[in-house]
Amino acid sequence: MSLRCGLVGLPNVGKSTLFNALSHAGAAAENYPFCTVEPNVGVVPVPDERLARVAELAGSPETTPTTIEFVDIAGLVEGAAEGEGLGNQFLAHIREVDLIVHVVRCFKDDEVAHVSGTVDPARDVDTIHTELLLKDLQTVEQRIETVEAAAKKGDPDAAAERAVFERLHAHLSKGRWARSFDASAGDRPLVDELFLLTEKPVLYAANVAESDLPDGNAHVDQLRSLTDTEGRPVVVLSAELEAQLAELDPETRQLFLEDAGLQRSGLERLIHAAYDLLNLITFFTADEKGAYAWAIEKGTQAPQAAGKVHSDMEEGFIKAETVHFSDYNAAGSEAAAREAGLLRTEGKDYVVEDGDVMEFRFNVS
């Protein structure tokens, strides 16, 4: 699964600085709007200390982590839905991501201009939300026009479709996101095919000064008061600190984190929040060539998990020899895990758990 997270927000909130730190891709980070015109994409390995241990226990010479893509989308401004500041282009880029990481400025710095003049997370969040909603309203209005034309030509399904889209339009007009729209199983495909921006899950990255880590400040408290009602997570981080961490070796990096009162970097906490929001888990495989981590949705059964490794494995699936990482780690080897009865044989109905170490048996067609 190629997980794509789009970094969005107003200009000068720290998106590109954070992106540079996370991906080492070197996006421009200048003190003026629209320095990032085309979306920058960085592929980042997902840190998981379990993978190295799986490789050690299996005698695998290399590790291949699962990855996450961060897309740095240029800053949106008020009026973006109408094309202000290249808004139409930027909003189109958001359609291509799985999850929106809304970077919100929660720091004061007289040397870094704010597009609205002052730091106000509530206002800034509302600006972005409004632009996304306005763009979705445009999309729905265009679809209503299309089905009206189809109805005039005698399309028997057009009237029912129009009713769905009019309900959706009324829902969005009240400031509600498409994610909360109540659609029946039959109507859901009509909504999904619109690829609405407000259908996407959102998590917030509160960008603070290093001195405000780990808990944040009054601006973060204001942001949390908004997001608590939405049920959306807030990750407090410092883009400037993340930029410093990106230049350090692992041991020194950990010392920096501890000095800041943190156990994990902003990257790790963002990834874990994204995984939780998208309902993702990780399983592992290992062989003589390497150990591998794979991301799947919770509830995935063994054959579909095997298909993540290779389509042939899903098509010819027979069984999966499975041991949970905690048991594997405690046993110290596959042989010891087998002898202790910790290695199980699972069939097609088995639902994979986070941390499962699996070997798939399959027929080759």
XYZ file of C-alpha atoms in Angstrom:
365
model
C 0.000 0.000 0.000
C 1.425 3.327 -1.078
C 0.206 5.700 1.622
C 0.235 9.319 0.458
C -0.070 12.134 3.000
C -0.580 15.644 1.675
C 0.867 18.487 3.752
C -1.536 21.420 3.455
C -1.974 24.747 5.182
C -1.561 28.466 4.743
C 1.736 29.857 3.383
C 4.582 30.133 5.889
C 3.212 27.679 8.443
C 6.266 25.398 8.134
C 5.047 22.835 5.601
C 8.140 22.877 3.408
C 10.520 22.993 6.371
C 8.761 19.946 7.787
C 8.750 18.235 4.403
C 12.481 18.805 3.976
C 13.159 17.337 7.389
C 10.936 14.323 6.795
C 11.917 13.420 3.267
C 15.327 15.044 2.747
C 13.939 16.001 -0.668
C 15.092 19.608 -0.454
C 11.889 21.516 -1.255
C 12.338 25.279 -1.209
C 11.524 26.860 2.149
C 11.404 30.603 1.654
C 9.708 33.333 3.650
C 7.019 34.165 1.096
C 3.900 32.465 -0.322
C 3.909 30.057 -3.262
C 7.590 29.080 -3.131
C 6.406 25.526 -3.752
C 4.493 25.500 -7.024
C 4.548 21.842 -8.016
C 3.906 19.348 -5.237
C 7.115 17.836 -3.929
C 6.944 14.155 -3.141
C 9.251 12.396 -0.703
C 9.181 8.672 0.007
C 10.062 7.992 3.638
C 10.700 4.586 5.259
C 8.343 3.870 8.134
C 10.442 3.408 11.277
C 9.681 0.139 13.051
C 12.276 -1.298 15.422
C 10.633 -4.717 15.151
C 11.840 -5.139 11.559
C 15.527 -5.175 12.480
C 14.848 -7.795 15.154
C 12.907 -9.960 12.686
C 15.894 -9.806 10.325
C 18.255 -10.750 13.145
C 16.166 -13.724 14.239
C 15.630 -14.949 10.678
C 19.235 -14.436 9.619
C 18.120 -12.056 6.870
C 20.966 -9.883 5.540
C 18.826 -6.850 4.633
C 15.652 -5.088 5.722
C 13.006 -3.450 3.561
C 10.597 -1.251 5.517
C 7.205 -0.179 4.318
C 7.102 3.430 3.140
C 4.955 6.520 3.345
C 4.833 9.348 0.811
C 4.698 12.957 1.932
C 3.442 15.439 -0.645
C 4.265 19.087 0.044
C 1.358 21.018 -1.462
C 1.853 24.756 -1.864
C 0.138 27.059 0.612
C -3.569 27.715 0.173
C -5.010 31.181 0.703
C -8.487 32.629 1.069
C -10.168 32.435 -2.329
C -8.231 29.341 -3.419
C -11.463 27.621 -4.497
C -11.993 30.501 -6.931
C -8.438 30.272 -8.239
C -6.680 32.754 -5.953
C -2.934 32.099 -5.594
C -2.935 29.124 -7.983
C -5.623 27.628 -5.766
C -7.298 25.434 -8.379
C -4.003 23.723 -9.167
C -3.159 23.165 -5.512
C -6.611 21.893 -4.595
C -6.435 19.393 -7.447
C -3.230 17.983 -5.945
C -5.055 17.290 -2.683
C -7.423 14.930 -4.508
C -4.508 12.561 -5.106
C -3.620 11.927 -1.440
C -5.056 9.386 1.010
C -4.847 11.614 4.054
C -4.538 15.340 4.708
C -1.915 16.484 7.191
C -3.044 20.005 8.009
C -0.013 21.933 9.245
C -1.103 24.745 11.547
C 1.196 27.518 12.682
C 1.300 27.660 16.468
C 4.476 29.716 16.886
C 5.257 33.429 16.882
C 8.239 34.716 14.925
C 8.465 38.332 13.778
C 10.951 37.304 11.099
C 8.510 34.868 9.456
C 5.570 36.694 7.908
C 2.060 35.371 8.465
C -0.202 35.697 5.445
C -2.975 37.097 7.688
C -0.705 39.201 9.887
C -1.224 37.359 13.189
C -1.080 33.801 14.533
C -4.609 32.485 15.022
C -5.056 28.699 14.632
C -8.870 28.861 14.710
C -8.997 31.405 11.898
C -6.333 29.598 9.871
C -8.062 26.221 10.173
C -11.386 27.794 9.199
C -9.779 29.363 6.114
C -8.502 26.026 4.848
C -11.716 24.199 5.709
C -13.783 26.825 3.910
C -11.718 26.557 0.747
C -11.968 22.767 0.700
C -15.730 22.936 1.249
C -16.190 25.570 -1.452
C -14.292 23.448 -3.938
C -16.435 20.431 -3.070
C -19.577 22.509 -3.475
C -18.398 23.459 -6.965
C -17.812 19.802 -7.774
C -21.281 18.788 -6.589
C -22.934 21.681 -8.437
C -21.251 20.593 -11.653
C -22.480 17.043 -11.136
C -26.030 18.264 -10.511
C -25.907 20.117 -13.832
C -24.708 16.941 -15.532
C -27.506 14.747 -14.153
C -30.097 17.415 -14.949
C -28.977 17.306 -18.571
C -29.121 13.508 -18.487
C -32.662 13.631 -17.059
C -33.813 15.821 -19.921
C -32.491 13.193 -22.318
C -34.556 10.532 -20.608
C -31.985 8.861 -18.351
C -34.136 6.823 -15.912
C -31.548 6.984 -13.102
C -30.876 10.704 -13.318
C -33.680 11.856 -11.001
C -32.588 9.553 -8.175
C -28.954 10.601 -8.607
C -29.919 14.263 -8.574
C -31.726 13.764 -5.239
C -28.558 12.293 -3.724
C -26.377 15.140 -4.975
C -28.836 17.790 -3.803
C -28.827 16.255 -0.303
C -25.036 16.237 -0.401
C -24.966 19.875 -1.524
C -27.231 20.875 1.362
C -24.983 18.939 3.770
C -21.833 20.716 2.569
C -23.577 24.103 2.559
C -24.004 23.789 6.321
C -20.223 23.571 6.723
C -20.234 19.820 7.226
C -17.604 17.620 5.632
C -18.460 14.942 3.081
C -17.076 12.308 5.498
C -20.106 12.815 7.729
C -22.659 12.607 4.898
C -25.181 9.838 5.502
C -25.357 7.832 2.270
C -26.907 4.426 1.783
C -24.853 1.529 0.468
C -26.454 2.068 -2.926
C -25.765 5.803 -2.965
C -22.210 5.632 -1.619
C -20.607 4.872 -5.032
C -22.168 8.074 -6.424
C -20.505 10.106 -3.672
C -17.196 8.261 -3.880
C -16.799 8.876 -7.598
C -16.690 12.636 -6.942
C -13.368 12.304 -5.044
C -14.367 15.103 -2.703
C -11.665 16.861 -0.704
C -13.671 16.836 2.516
C -14.140 13.077 2.226
C -10.481 12.576 3.202
C -9.369 11.906 6.786
C -7.442 14.746 8.418
C -4.861 14.985 11.148
C -3.334 18.202 12.397
C 0.358 18.958 12.814
C 0.711 21.798 15.302
C 4.018 23.473 14.422
C 5.477 25.041 17.564
C 8.792 26.511 18.654
C 11.243 23.991 20.105
C 10.824 25.631 23.520
C 7.109 24.710 23.484
C 7.722 20.962 23.168
C 6.443 18.482 24.123
C 2.969 19.647 25.135
C 2.533 22.819 23.090
C 1.222 26.240 24.081
C -1.956 28.314 24.180
C -2.234 28.181 20.380
C -2.122 24.376 20.495
C -4.783 24.387 23.212
C -6.970 26.468 20.904
C -6.385 24.004 18.067
C -7.194 21.037 20.294
C -10.460 22.648 21.388
C -11.488 22.681 17.726
C -10.314 19.206 16.830
C -11.682 17.459 19.912
C -15.194 18.042 18.613
C -14.163 16.653 15.205
C -12.417 13.605 16.629
C -9.255 14.378 14.682
C -5.789 13.872 16.171
C -3.243 16.636 16.791
C 0.493 15.916 16.614
C 2.608 18.590 18.298
C 6.002 19.032 16.660
C 8.631 21.591 15.785
C 9.552 21.723 12.114
C 12.787 23.494 13.027
C 13.738 20.727 15.455
C 12.846 18.079 12.876
C 15.164 19.856 10.428
C 17.994 19.642 12.964
C 17.263 15.995 13.721
C 17.452 15.123 10.041
C 21.139 16.090 10.054
C 22.119 13.923 13.024
C 23.185 10.321 13.452
C 20.664 8.080 15.273
C 22.419 8.160 18.664
C 22.768 11.949 18.766
C 19.225 12.304 17.437
C 17.873 10.323 20.384
C 19.731 12.567 22.830
C 18.180 15.625 21.198
C 14.720 14.096 21.502
C 15.219 13.298 25.161
C 16.377 16.858 25.829
C 13.119 18.041 24.282
C 11.129 15.649 26.459
C 10.195 13.405 23.529
C 10.522 9.675 23.030
C 9.910 9.739 19.288
C 10.499 12.213 16.474
C 7.714 14.171 14.828
C 8.050 11.888 11.787
C 7.353 8.769 13.836
C 4.449 10.347 15.653
C 2.938 11.601 12.387
C 3.213 8.152 10.839
C 1.653 6.407 13.823
C -1.199 8.927 13.857
C -1.698 8.446 10.108
C -1.709 4.660 10.478
C -4.284 4.845 13.259
C -6.479 7.207 11.252
C -6.326 4.995 8.146
C -6.797 1.814 10.194
C -3.444 0.332 9.111
C -1.285 -2.343 10.713
C 2.076 -3.959 9.850
C 3.016 -7.589 9.302
C 6.425 -9.048 8.457
C 7.961 -11.665 6.200
C 11.563 -12.881 6.123
C 13.711 -15.155 3.976
C 17.341 -15.696 3.033
C 17.390 -12.428 1.073
C 15.832 -10.057 3.561
C 13.162 -9.135 6.088
C 10.207 -7.073 4.922
C 7.469 -4.962 6.508
C 4.038 -4.678 4.856
C 1.171 -2.284 5.588
C -2.407 -3.548 5.389
C -5.802 -2.485 6.699
C -7.055 -3.950 9.956
C -9.351 -6.853 9.232
C -7.355 -8.105 6.239
C -7.399 -11.888 5.885
C -4.332 -14.011 5.218
C -4.788 -14.514 1.429
C -5.136 -10.776 0.828
C -2.088 -10.106 3.011
C -0.192 -12.652 0.908
C -1.277 -10.692 -2.157
C 0.649 -7.688 -0.824
C 3.817 -9.764 -1.207
C 2.922 -11.206 -4.622
C -0.332 -11.721 -6.512
C 0.566 -15.398 -7.091
C 0.563 -15.945 -3.336
C -3.017 -14.756 -3.033
C -4.263 -16.710 -6.037
C -2.638 -19.987 -4.941
C -2.906 -19.469 -1.174
C -2.870 -22.679 0.876
C -1.912 -21.615 4.407
C 0.232 -19.229 6.414
C 2.718 -20.226 9.077
C 2.366 -17.453 11.609
C 4.012 -16.336 14.813
C 3.438 -13.030 16.536
C 6.510 -10.812 16.864
C 6.330 -10.777 20.655
C 6.405 -14.587 20.757
C 9.071 -14.783 18.064
C 11.234 -12.282 19.899
C 10.844 -14.071 23.228
C 11.565 -17.508 21.709
C 14.731 -16.276 20.011
C 14.365 -18.295 16.808
C 11.798 -19.882 14.522
C 12.818 -23.351 15.683
C 12.349 -22.417 19.333
C 8.989 -20.793 18.559
C 7.883 -23.953 16.744
C 9.047 -26.199 19.570
C 7.146 -24.074 22.089
C 3.974 -24.310 20.017
C 4.007 -20.587 19.248
C 4.192 -21.062 15.478
C 0.670 -21.569 14.139
C -0.785 -22.717 10.830
C -3.547 -20.360 9.718
C -6.003 -20.739 6.849
C -7.912 -18.481 4.488
C -10.203 -17.056 7.171
C -7.392 -15.899 9.458
C -7.437 -12.153 10.154
C -3.872 -10.843 10.268
C -2.801 -9.025 13.443
C -0.330 -6.196 13.819
C 3.116 -7.685 14.378
C 2.461 -11.071 12.779
C 5.523 -12.684 11.183
C 4.244 -14.832 8.324
C 5.422 -17.381 5.764
C 2.907 -18.124 3.035
C 2.457 -21.515 1.411
C 0.870 -21.420 -2.041
C 0.444 -23.305 -5.294
C 2.194 -21.911 -8.352
C -0.180 -21.847 -11.308
